[in-house]
CSV table of N, CA and C and ligand atoms in Angstrom, one decimal:
chain,number,residue,atom,x,y,z
A,19,MET,N,45.7,-73.3,20.9
A,19,MET,CA,45.0,-72.2,20.2
A,19,MET,C,46.0,-71.3,19.5
A,20,LYS,N,45.7,-71.0,18.2
A,20,LYS,CA,46.6,-70.2,17.5
A,20,LYS,C,46.1,-68.7,17.6
A,21,ILE,N,47.0,-67.8,18.0
A,21,ILE,CA,46.6,-66.4,18.2
A,21,ILE,C,47.1,-65.6,17.1
A,22,THR,N,46.2,-65.1,16.2
A,22,THR,CA,46.7,-64.3,15.1
A,22,THR,C,46.2,-62.8,15.2
A,23,ASN,N,45.1,-62.6,16.0
A,23,ASN,CA,44.6,-61.2,16.0
A,23,ASN,C,44.1,-60.9,17.4
A,24,LEU,N,43.6,-59.7,17.6
A,24,LEU,CA,43.2,-59.3,19.0
A,24,LEU,C,42.0,-60.1,19.5
A,25,GLU,N,41.1,-60.5,18.5
A,25,GLU,CA,40.0,-61.3,18.9
A,25,GLU,C,40.4,-62.7,19.5
A,26,ASP,N,41.4,-63.3,18.9
A,26,ASP,CA,42.0,-64.5,19.4
A,26,ASP,C,42.6,-64.3,20.8
A,27,LEU,N,43.3,-63.2,20.9
A,27,LEU,CA,44.0,-62.9,22.1
A,27,LEU,C,43.0,-62.6,23.3
A,28,PHE,N,41.9,-62.0,22.9
A,28,PHE,CA,40.8,-61.7,23.8
A,28,PHE,C,40.2,-63.1,24.3
A,29,ASN,N,40.0,-63.9,23.4
A,29,ASN,CA,39.4,-65.3,23.7
A,29,ASN,C,40.4,-66.1,24.6
A,30,HIS,N,41.6,-66.0,24.2
A,30,HIS,CA,42.7,-66.7,25.0
A,30,HIS,C,42.7,-66.2,26.5
A,31,THR,N,42.6,-64.8,26.6
A,31,THR,CA,42.6,-64.2,27.9
A,31,THR,C,41.4,-64.6,28.8
A,32,LEU,N,40.3,-64.7,28.1
A,32,LEU,CA,39.0,-65.2,28.8
A,32,LEU,C,39.2,-66.6,29.3
A,33,GLU,N,39.9,-67.4,28.6
A,33,GLU,CA,40.1,-68.8,29.0
A,33,GLU,C,41.1,-68.8,30.1
A,34,ASP,N,42.1,-67.9,30.1
A,34,ASP,CA,43.1,-67.8,31.1
A,34,ASP,C,42.4,-67.4,32.5
A,35,ILE,N,41.6,-66.4,32.4
A,35,ILE,CA,40.9,-65.9,33.7
A,35,ILE,C,39.9,-66.9,34.1
A,36,TYR,N,39.3,-67.7,33.2
A,36,TYR,CA,38.4,-68.7,33.6
A,36,TYR,C,39.1,-69.8,34.4
A,37,TYR,N,40.3,-70.1,34.0
A,37,TYR,CA,41.1,-71.1,34.7
A,37,TYR,C,41.5,-70.5,36.1
A,38,ALA,N,41.9,-69.2,36.1
A,38,ALA,CA,42.3,-68.6,37.4
A,38,ALA,C,41.2,-68.6,38.4
A,39,GLU,N,40.0,-68.2,37.9
A,39,GLU,CA,38.8,-68.1,38.8
A,39,GLU,C,38.5,-69.5,39.4
A,40,ASN,N,38.6,-70.5,38.5
A,40,ASN,CA,38.3,-71.9,39.0
A,40,ASN,C,39.3,-72.4,40.0
A,41,LYS,N,40.5,-71.9,39.9
A,41,LYS,CA,41.5,-72.3,40.9
A,41,LYS,C,41.2,-71.5,42.2
A,42,LEU,N,40.9,-70.3,42.0
A,42,LEU,CA,40.7,-69.4,43.2
A,42,LEU,C,39.5,-69.9,44.0
A,43,VAL,N,38.5,-70.3,43.3
A,43,VAL,CA,37.2,-70.7,44.0
A,43,VAL,C,37.5,-71.9,45.0
A,44,LYS,N,38.5,-72.7,44.6
A,44,LYS,CA,38.9,-73.8,45.5
A,44,LYS,C,39.9,-73.4,46.5
A,45,ALA,N,40.8,-72.5,46.1
A,45,ALA,CA,41.9,-72.0,47.1
A,45,ALA,C,41.4,-71.2,48.2
A,46,LEU,N,40.4,-70.3,47.9
A,46,LEU,CA,40.0,-69.3,48.9
A,46,LEU,C,39.4,-70.0,50.2
A,47,PRO,N,38.5,-71.0,50.1
A,47,PRO,CA,38.0,-71.6,51.3
A,47,PRO,C,39.1,-72.3,52.1
A,48,LYS,N,40.1,-72.8,51.4
A,48,LYS,CA,41.3,-73.4,52.1
A,48,LYS,C,42.0,-72.4,52.9
A,49,MET,N,42.2,-71.2,52.2
A,49,MET,CA,42.9,-70.2,52.9
A,49,MET,C,42.1,-69.7,54.1
A,50,ALA,N,40.8,-69.6,54.0
A,50,ALA,CA,40.0,-69.1,55.1
A,50,ALA,C,40.1,-70.1,56.3
A,51,LYS,N,40.2,-71.4,56.0
A,51,LYS,CA,40.3,-72.4,57.1
A,51,LYS,C,41.6,-72.2,57.8
A,52,ALA,N,42.6,-71.9,57.1
A,52,ALA,CA,44.0,-71.8,57.7
A,52,ALA,C,44.2,-70.5,58.4
A,53,CYS,N,43.3,-69.6,58.4
A,53,CYS,CA,43.5,-68.3,59.0
A,53,CYS,C,43.4,-68.3,60.5
A,54,GLU,N,44.2,-67.5,61.2
A,54,GLU,CA,44.0,-67.3,62.6
A,54,GLU,C,43.0,-66.2,62.9
A,55,SER,N,43.1,-65.1,62.1
A,55,SER,CA,42.2,-64.0,62.2
A,55,SER,C,40.8,-64.3,61.6
A,56,PRO,N,39.8,-64.1,62.5
A,56,PRO,CA,38.4,-64.4,62.0
A,56,PRO,C,38.1,-63.3,60.9
A,57,GLN,N,38.6,-62.1,61.0
A,57,GLN,CA,38.3,-61.1,60.0
A,57,GLN,C,38.9,-61.5,58.6
A,58,LEU,N,40.1,-62.0,58.6
A,58,LEU,CA,40.7,-62.4,57.4
A,58,LEU,C,40.0,-63.6,56.8
A,59,ALA,N,39.6,-64.5,57.7
A,59,ALA,CA,38.9,-65.7,57.2
A,59,ALA,C,37.5,-65.3,56.5
A,60,LYS,N,36.9,-64.3,57.1
A,60,LYS,CA,35.6,-63.8,56.6
A,60,LYS,C,35.8,-63.2,55.2
A,61,LEU,N,36.9,-62.4,55.1
A,61,LEU,CA,37.2,-61.8,53.7
A,61,LEU,C,37.4,-62.9,52.7
A,62,PHE,N,38.1,-63.9,53.0
A,62,PHE,CA,38.4,-65.0,52.1
A,62,PHE,C,37.1,-65.7,51.7
A,63,THR,N,36.3,-66.0,52.8
A,63,THR,CA,35.0,-66.7,52.5
A,63,THR,C,34.1,-65.9,51.7
A,64,THR,N,33.9,-64.6,52.0
A,64,THR,CA,33.0,-63.8,51.2
A,64,THR,C,33.5,-63.7,49.8
A,65,HIS,N,34.8,-63.6,49.6
A,65,HIS,CA,35.3,-63.5,48.2
A,65,HIS,C,35.2,-64.8,47.5
A,66,ALA,N,35.2,-65.9,48.2
A,66,ALA,CA,35.0,-67.2,47.5
A,66,ALA,C,33.6,-67.3,46.9
A,67,GLU,N,32.6,-66.7,47.7
A,67,GLU,CA,31.3,-66.6,47.2
A,67,GLU,C,31.2,-65.7,46.0
A,68,GLU,N,31.8,-64.6,46.1
A,68,GLU,CA,31.8,-63.7,44.9
A,68,GLU,C,32.5,-64.3,43.7
A,69,THR,N,33.5,-65.1,44.0
A,69,THR,CA,34.2,-65.8,42.9
A,69,THR,C,33.3,-66.8,42.2
A,70,GLN,N,32.4,-67.4,42.9
A,70,GLN,CA,31.5,-68.3,42.3
A,70,GLN,C,30.6,-67.5,41.3
A,71,GLU,N,30.2,-66.3,41.7
A,71,GLU,CA,29.4,-65.5,40.8
A,71,GLU,C,30.2,-65.0,39.6
A,72,GLN,N,31.5,-64.8,39.9
A,72,GLN,CA,32.3,-64.3,38.8
A,72,GLN,C,32.5,-65.4,37.7
A,73,ILE,N,32.5,-66.7,38.2
A,73,ILE,CA,32.6,-67.8,37.2
A,73,ILE,C,31.3,-67.8,36.4
A,74,ALA,N,30.2,-67.7,37.1
A,74,ALA,CA,28.9,-67.7,36.4
A,74,ALA,C,28.8,-66.5,35.4
A,75,ARG,N,29.4,-65.4,35.8
A,75,ARG,CA,29.5,-64.2,34.8
A,75,ARG,C,30.3,-64.5,33.6
A,76,LEU,N,31.4,-65.2,33.8
A,76,LEU,CA,32.3,-65.6,32.7
A,76,LEU,C,31.5,-66.6,31.8
A,77,ASP,N,30.7,-67.5,32.4
A,77,ASP,CA,29.9,-68.4,31.6
A,77,ASP,C,29.0,-67.6,30.7
A,78,GLU,N,28.4,-66.5,31.3
A,78,GLU,CA,27.5,-65.6,30.5
A,78,GLU,C,28.3,-64.9,29.3
A,79,VAL,N,29.5,-64.5,29.6
A,79,VAL,CA,30.4,-63.9,28.6
A,79,VAL,C,30.6,-64.8,27.5
A,80,PHE,N,31.0,-66.1,27.8
A,80,PHE,CA,31.3,-67.1,26.7
A,80,PHE,C,30.0,-67.3,25.9
A,81,GLU,N,28.9,-67.3,26.6
A,81,GLU,CA,27.6,-67.6,25.9
A,81,GLU,C,27.3,-66.4,25.0
A,82,ALA,N,27.5,-65.2,25.5
A,82,ALA,CA,27.2,-64.0,24.7
A,82,ALA,C,28.0,-64.0,23.4
A,83,LEU,N,29.2,-64.6,23.5
A,83,LEU,CA,30.1,-64.6,22.4
A,83,LEU,C,29.9,-65.8,21.5
A,84,GLY,N,28.9,-66.6,21.9
A,84,GLY,CA,28.7,-67.9,21.1
A,84,GLY,C,29.7,-68.9,21.3
A,85,ARG,N,30.4,-68.9,22.4
A,85,ARG,CA,31.4,-69.9,22.7
A,85,ARG,C,31.2,-70.7,23.9
A,86,LYS,N,31.8,-71.9,24.0
A,86,LYS,CA,31.7,-72.8,25.1
A,86,LYS,C,32.7,-72.3,26.2
A,87,PRO,N,32.3,-72.3,27.5
A,87,PRO,CA,33.3,-71.9,28.5
A,87,PRO,C,34.5,-72.9,28.5
A,88,LYS,N,35.7,-72.3,28.5
A,88,LYS,CA,36.9,-73.2,28.4
A,88,LYS,C,38.0,-72.6,29.3
A,89,ALA,N,38.7,-73.4,29.9
A,89,ALA,CA,39.9,-72.9,30.7
A,89,ALA,C,41.2,-73.3,30.0
A,90,THR,N,42.1,-72.3,30.0
A,90,THR,CA,43.4,-72.6,29.5
A,90,THR,C,44.4,-72.3,30.7
A,91,GLU,N,45.3,-73.3,30.9
A,91,GLU,CA,46.2,-73.1,32.1
A,91,GLU,C,46.8,-71.8,32.2
A,92,CYS,N,46.7,-71.2,33.3
A,92,CYS,CA,47.4,-69.9,33.6
A,92,CYS,C,48.6,-70.1,34.6
A,93,PRO,N,49.8,-70.1,34.0
A,93,PRO,CA,50.9,-70.3,34.9
A,93,PRO,C,51.1,-69.2,36.0
A,94,ALA,N,50.6,-68.1,35.7
A,94,ALA,CA,50.8,-67.0,36.7
A,94,ALA,C,50.0,-67.2,37.9
A,95,ILE,N,48.7,-67.6,37.8
A,95,ILE,CA,47.9,-67.8,39.0
A,95,ILE,C,48.4,-69.1,39.7
A,96,LYS,N,48.8,-70.1,39.0
A,96,LYS,CA,49.4,-71.3,39.6
A,96,LYS,C,50.6,-70.9,40.4
A,97,GLY,N,51.4,-70.1,39.9
A,97,GLY,CA,52.6,-69.6,40.6
A,97,GLY,C,52.3,-68.9,41.9
A,98,ILE,N,51.4,-67.9,41.8
A,98,ILE,CA,51.0,-67.1,42.9
A,98,ILE,C,50.4,-68.0,44.0
A,99,LEU,N,49.6,-69.0,43.7
A,99,LEU,CA,49.0,-69.9,44.7
A,99,LEU,C,50.0,-70.8,45.3
A,100,GLU,N,50.9,-71.3,44.4
A,100,GLU,CA,51.9,-72.2,44.9
A,100,GLU,C,52.8,-71.5,45.9
A,101,GLU,N,53.2,-70.3,45.6
A,101,GLU,CA,54.0,-69.5,46.5
A,101,GLU,C,53.3,-69.3,47.8
A,102,GLY,N,52.0,-69.0,47.8
A,102,GLY,CA,51.2,-68.8,49.0
A,102,GLY,C,51.1,-70.0,49.8
A,103,GLU,N,50.9,-71.2,49.2
A,103,GLU,CA,50.8,-72.5,49.9
A,103,GLU,C,52.1,-72.8,50.6
A,104,GLU,N,53.2,-72.5,49.9
A,104,GLU,CA,54.6,-72.8,50.4
A,104,GLU,C,54.8,-72.0,51.7
A,105,LEU,N,54.4,-70.7,51.7
A,105,LEU,CA,54.6,-69.9,52.9
A,105,LEU,C,53.6,-70.4,54.0
A,106,MET,N,52.4,-70.7,53.6
A,106,MET,CA,51.4,-71.2,54.6
A,106,MET,C,52.0,-72.4,55.4
A,107,SER,N,52.7,-73.3,54.7
A,107,SER,CA,53.1,-74.5,55.4
A,107,SER,C,54.5,-74.3,56.1
A,108,GLU,N,55.2,-73.3,55.7
A,108,GLU,CA,56.5,-73.0,56.3
A,108,GLU,C,56.4,-72.2,57.6
A,109,ILE,N,55.5,-71.2,57.6
A,109,ILE,CA,55.4,-70.2,58.7
A,109,ILE,C,54.7,-70.8,59.9
A,110,LYS,N,55.3,-70.9,61.0
A,110,LYS,CA,54.7,-71.5,62.2
A,110,LYS,C,53.9,-70.4,63.0
A,111,ASP,N,54.4,-69.2,63.1
A,111,ASP,CA,53.8,-68.2,63.8
A,111,ASP,C,52.5,-67.8,63.2
A,112,PRO,N,51.3,-67.9,63.9
A,112,PRO,CA,50.0,-67.7,63.2
A,112,PRO,C,49.8,-66.3,62.7
A,113,GLU,N,50.2,-65.3,63.4
A,113,GLU,CA,50.0,-63.9,63.0
A,113,GLU,C,50.9,-63.6,61.7
A,114,THR,N,52.1,-64.1,61.7
A,114,THR,CA,52.9,-63.9,60.6
A,114,THR,C,52.4,-64.7,59.4
A,115,ARG,N,51.8,-65.9,59.6
A,115,ARG,CA,51.2,-66.7,58.6
A,115,ARG,C,50.0,-66.0,58.0
A,116,ASP,N,49.2,-65.4,58.8
A,116,ASP,CA,48.1,-64.6,58.3
A,116,ASP,C,48.6,-63.4,57.4
A,117,ALA,N,49.6,-62.7,57.8
A,117,ALA,CA,50.2,-61.6,57.0
A,117,ALA,C,50.6,-62.2,55.7
A,118,ALA,N,51.2,-63.3,55.7
A,118,ALA,CA,51.6,-63.9,54.4
A,118,ALA,C,50.5,-64.3,53.5
A,119,MET,N,49.4,-64.8,54.1
A,119,MET,CA,48.2,-65.2,53.4
A,119,MET,C,47.5,-64.0,52.8
A,120,LEU,N,47.4,-63.0,53.6
A,120,LEU,CA,46.8,-61.7,53.2
A,120,LEU,C,47.6,-61.2,51.9
A,121,ALA,N,48.9,-61.2,52.0
A,121,ALA,CA,49.7,-60.7,50.9
A,121,ALA,C,49.5,-61.6,49.7
A,122,ALA,N,49.4,-62.9,49.9
A,122,ALA,CA,49.2,-63.8,48.8
A,122,ALA,C,47.8,-63.6,48.1
A,123,GLY,N,46.8,-63.3,49.0
A,123,GLY,CA,45.5,-63.0,48.5
A,123,GLY,C,45.5,-61.7,47.6
A,124,GLN,N,46.3,-60.8,48.1
A,124,GLN,CA,46.4,-59.5,47.3
A,124,GLN,C,47.1,-59.7,46.0
A,125,ALA,N,48.1,-60.6,46.0
A,125,ALA,CA,48.8,-60.9,44.7
A,125,ALA,C,47.8,-61.5,43.7
A,126,ALA,N,46.9,-62.3,44.2
A,126,ALA,CA,45.9,-62.9,43.3
A,126,ALA,C,44.9,-61.9,42.8
A,127,GLU,N,44.5,-61.0,43.7
A,127,GLU,CA,43.5,-59.9,43.3
A,127,GLU,C,44.2,-59.0,42.3
A,128,HIS,N,45.4,-58.7,42.5
A,128,HIS,CA,46.1,-57.8,41.5
A,128,HIS,C,46.2,-58.5,40.2
A,129,TYR,N,46.5,-59.8,40.2
A,129,TYR,CA,46.6,-60.5,38.9
A,129,TYR,C,45.2,-60.4,38.2
A,130,GLU,N,44.2,-60.6,38.9
A,130,GLU,CA,42.8,-60.6,38.3
A,130,GLU,C,42.5,-59.2,37.8
A,131,ILE,N,42.9,-58.2,38.6
A,131,ILE,CA,42.6,-56.8,38.2
A,131,ILE,C,43.3,-56.5,36.8
A,132,THR,N,44.5,-56.9,36.7
A,132,THR,CA,45.2,-56.7,35.3
A,132,THR,C,44.4,-57.4,34.2
A,133,ARG,N,44.0,-58.6,34.5
A,133,ARG,CA,43.3,-59.4,33.4
A,133,ARG,C,42.0,-58.8,33.1
A,134,TYR,N,41.2,-58.5,34.1
A,134,TYR,CA,39.8,-58.0,33.8
A,134,TYR,C,39.9,-56.6,33.2
A,135,GLY,N,40.9,-55.8,33.7
A,135,GLY,CA,41.1,-54.5,33.1
A,135,GLY,C,41.4,-54.6,31.6
A,136,THR,N,42.3,-55.5,31.3
A,136,THR,CA,42.6,-55.7,29.8
A,136,THR,C,41.4,-56.2,29.1
A,137,LEU,N,40.7,-57.2,29.6
A,137,LEU,CA,39.5,-57.7,29.0
A,137,LEU,C,38.5,-56.6,28.7
A,138,VAL,N,38.3,-55.7,29.7
A,138,VAL,CA,37.3,-54.7,29.4
A,138,VAL,C,37.7,-53.8,28.3
A,139,SER,N,39.0,-53.4,28.2
A,139,SER,CA,39.4,-52.5,27.1
A,139,SER,C,39.4,-53.2,25.8
A,140,TRP,N,39.8,-54.5,25.8
A,140,TRP,CA,39.7,-55.2,24.5
A,140,TRP,C,38.3,-55.4,24.0
A,141,ALA,N,37.4,-55.7,25.0
A,141,ALA,CA,36.0,-55.9,24.6
A,141,ALA,C,35.4,-54.7,24.0
A,142,LYS,N,35.8,-53.5,24.5
A,142,LYS,CA,35.4,-52.2,24.0
A,142,LYS,C,35.9,-52.1,22.6
A,143,LEU,N,37.2,-52.3,22.4
A,143,LEU,CA,37.9,-52.2,21.1
A,143,LEU,C,37.2,-53.1,20.1
A,144,LEU,N,36.9,-54.3,20.5
A,144,LEU,CA,36.4,-55.3,19.6
A,144,LEU,C,34.9,-55.1,19.3
A,145,GLY,N,34.3,-54.2,20.0
A,145,GLY,CA,32.8,-54.0,19.8
A,145,GLY,C,31.9,-55.0,20.5
A,146,HIS,N,32.5,-55.7,21.5
A,146,HIS,CA,31.6,-56.6,22.3
A,146,HIS,C,30.9,-55.9,23.4
A,147,LYS,N,30.0,-55.0,23.1
A,147,LYS,CA,29.4,-54.1,24.1
A,147,LYS,C,28.7,-54.9,25.1
A,148,ASP,N,28.0,-56.0,24.7
A,148,ASP,CA,27.2,-56.8,25.7
A,148,ASP,C,28.1,-57.4,26.8
A,149,VAL,N,29.3,-57.6,26.6
A,149,VAL,CA,30.1,-58.3,27.6
A,149,VAL,C,30.9,-57.3,28.5
A,150,VAL,N,31.0,-56.0,28.0
A,150,VAL,CA,31.8,-55.0,28.7
A,150,VAL,C,31.2,-54.8,30.1
A,151,THR,N,29.9,-54.7,30.2
A,151,THR,CA,29.3,-54.4,31.5
A,151,THR,C,29.5,-55.6,32.5
A,152,ILE,N,29.4,-56.8,32.0
A,152,ILE,CA,29.6,-58.0,32.8
A,152,ILE,C,31.0,-58.0,33.4
A,153,LEU,N,32.0,-57.8,32.5
A,153,LEU,CA,33.4,-57.8,32.9
A,153,LEU,C,33.7,-56.7,33.8
A,154,GLU,N,33.1,-55.5,33.6
A,154,GLU,CA,33.3,-54.4,34.5
A,154,GLU,C,32.8,-54.6,35.9
A,155,LYS,N,31.7,-55.4,36.0
A,155,LYS,CA,31.2,-55.7,37.3
A,155,LYS,C,32.2,-56.5,38.1
A,156,THR,N,32.7,-57.5,37.5
A,156,THR,CA,33.7,-58.3,38.2
A,156,THR,C,35.0,-57.5,38.5
A,157,LEU,N,35.4,-56.7,37.6
A,157,LEU,CA,36.6,-55.9,37.8
A,157,LEU,C,36.4,-55.1,39.1
A,158,LYS,N,35.2,-54.5,39.2
A,158,LYS,CA,34.9,-53.7,40.4
A,158,LYS,C,35.0,-54.5,41.7
A,159,GLU,N,34.5,-55.7,41.6
A,159,GLU,CA,34.5,-56.6,42.7
A,159,GLU,C,35.9,-57.0,43.1
A,160,GLU,N,36.8,-57.2,42.1
A,160,GLU,CA,38.2,-57.5,42.5
A,160,GLU,C,38.9,-56.3,43.1
A,161,TYR,N,38.6,-55.1,42.7
A,161,TYR,CA,39.1,-53.9,43.3
A,161,TYR,C,38.6,-53.9,44.8
A,162,GLY,N,37.4,-54.2,45.0
A,162,GLY,CA,36.8,-54.2,46.3
A,162,GLY,C,37.4,-55.2,47.2
A,163,ALA,N,37.7,-56.4,46.7
A,163,ALA,CA,38.3,-57.4,47.5
A,163,ALA,C,39.7,-57.0,47.9
A,164,ASP,N,40.4,-56.4,47.0
A,164,ASP,CA,41.8,-55.9,47.2
A,164,ASP,C,41.8,-54.8,48.3
A,165,ASP,N,40.8,-53.9,48.2
A,165,ASP,CA,40.7,-52.8,49.1
A,165,ASP,C,40.4,-53.3,50.5
A,166,LYS,N,39.5,-54.2,50.7
A,166,LYS,CA,39.2,-54.8,52.0
A,166,LYS,C,40.4,-55.4,52.6
A,167,LEU,N,41.2,-56.1,51.8
A,167,LEU,CA,42.4,-56.8,52.3
A,167,LEU,C,43.4,-55.7,52.7
A,168,THR,N,43.6,-54.6,51.9
A,168,THR,CA,44.5,-53.5,52.3
A,168,THR,C,44.1,-52.9,53.6
A,169,LYS,N,42.8,-52.7,53.8
A,169,LYS,CA,42.4,-52.0,55.0
A,169,LYS,C,42.6,-52.9,56.2
A,170,LEU,N,42.4,-54.2,56.1
A,170,LEU,CA,42.6,-55.1,57.2
A,170,LEU,C,44.1,-55.1,57.5
A,171,ALA,N,45.0,-55.1,56.5
A,171,ALA,CA,46.4,-55.2,56.7
A,171,ALA,C,46.9,-53.9,57.4
A,172,GLU,N,46.3,-52.8,57.0
A,172,GLU,CA,46.8,-51.5,57.5
A,172,GLU,C,46.3,-51.3,59.0
A,173,THR,N,45.1,-51.8,59.2
A,173,THR,CA,44.5,-51.5,60.6
A,173,THR,C,44.9,-52.5,61.6
A,174,LYS,N,45.1,-53.7,61.2
A,174,LYS,CA,45.3,-54.8,62.2
A,174,LYS,C,46.4,-55.7,62.0
A,175,LEU,N,46.3,-56.5,60.9
A,175,LEU,CA,47.1,-57.7,60.8
A,175,LEU,C,48.6,-57.5,60.8
A,176,ASN,N,49.0,-56.5,60.1
A,176,ASN,CA,50.5,-56.4,60.0
A,176,ASN,C,51.1,-55.9,61.3
A,177,LYS,N,50.3,-55.1,62.1
A,177,LYS,CA,50.7,-54.7,63.4
A,177,LYS,C,50.8,-55.9,64.3
A,178,GLN,N,49.8,-56.8,64.3
A,178,GLN,CA,49.9,-57.9,65.1
A,178,GLN,C,51.1,-58.8,64.8
A,179,ALA,N,51.4,-58.9,63.5
A,179,ALA,CA,52.5,-59.8,63.1
A,179,ALA,C,53.8,-59.1,63.5
A,180,ALA,N,53.9,-57.8,63.6
A,180,ALA,CA,55.1,-57.1,64.0
A,180,ALA,C,55.2,-57.1,65.5
B,21,LIG,ZN1,39.4,-63.7,39.5
B,22,LIG,FE1,37.8,-63.3,40.8
B,23,LIG,FE1,47.6,-66.0,32.8
B,24,LIG,FE1,39.3,-62.0,43.2
């Protein structure tokens, strides 16, 4: 895809996050299975379900723009997930492994937050009013997922690992 203007860049970024969400929807259930903490597993499972809805929302965004849903490889989310998987297989202590997975989950949420935040402001700039609300809804959900992970880390997990 040749990027010459903000509209192209917006479209490219939509394809990037579409790729990321499709990776995450597969990774989150695996992470949930590998968890020692039932609370952490629950957060990952719930967010996997939300992620499914987020993909459906992106389908809506593509449709509203008159485009076909398409994924373009996102090296950033690939890297975040690879790093998480590496730690998952290396760390033997279950509590420490949970802390690593929680941190990896947060890294993924933070990536999504930057992308959706950018998409929302570009959609506004480009006058795509119809998709702003849809993207904002997902952005809020990503903030929520991150918040829940932070709370769990602060109240329980990290202490157990320490
Ligand atoms: Zn996402
Ligand atoms: Fe997401
Ligand atoms: Fe990317
Ligand atoms: Fe997310």
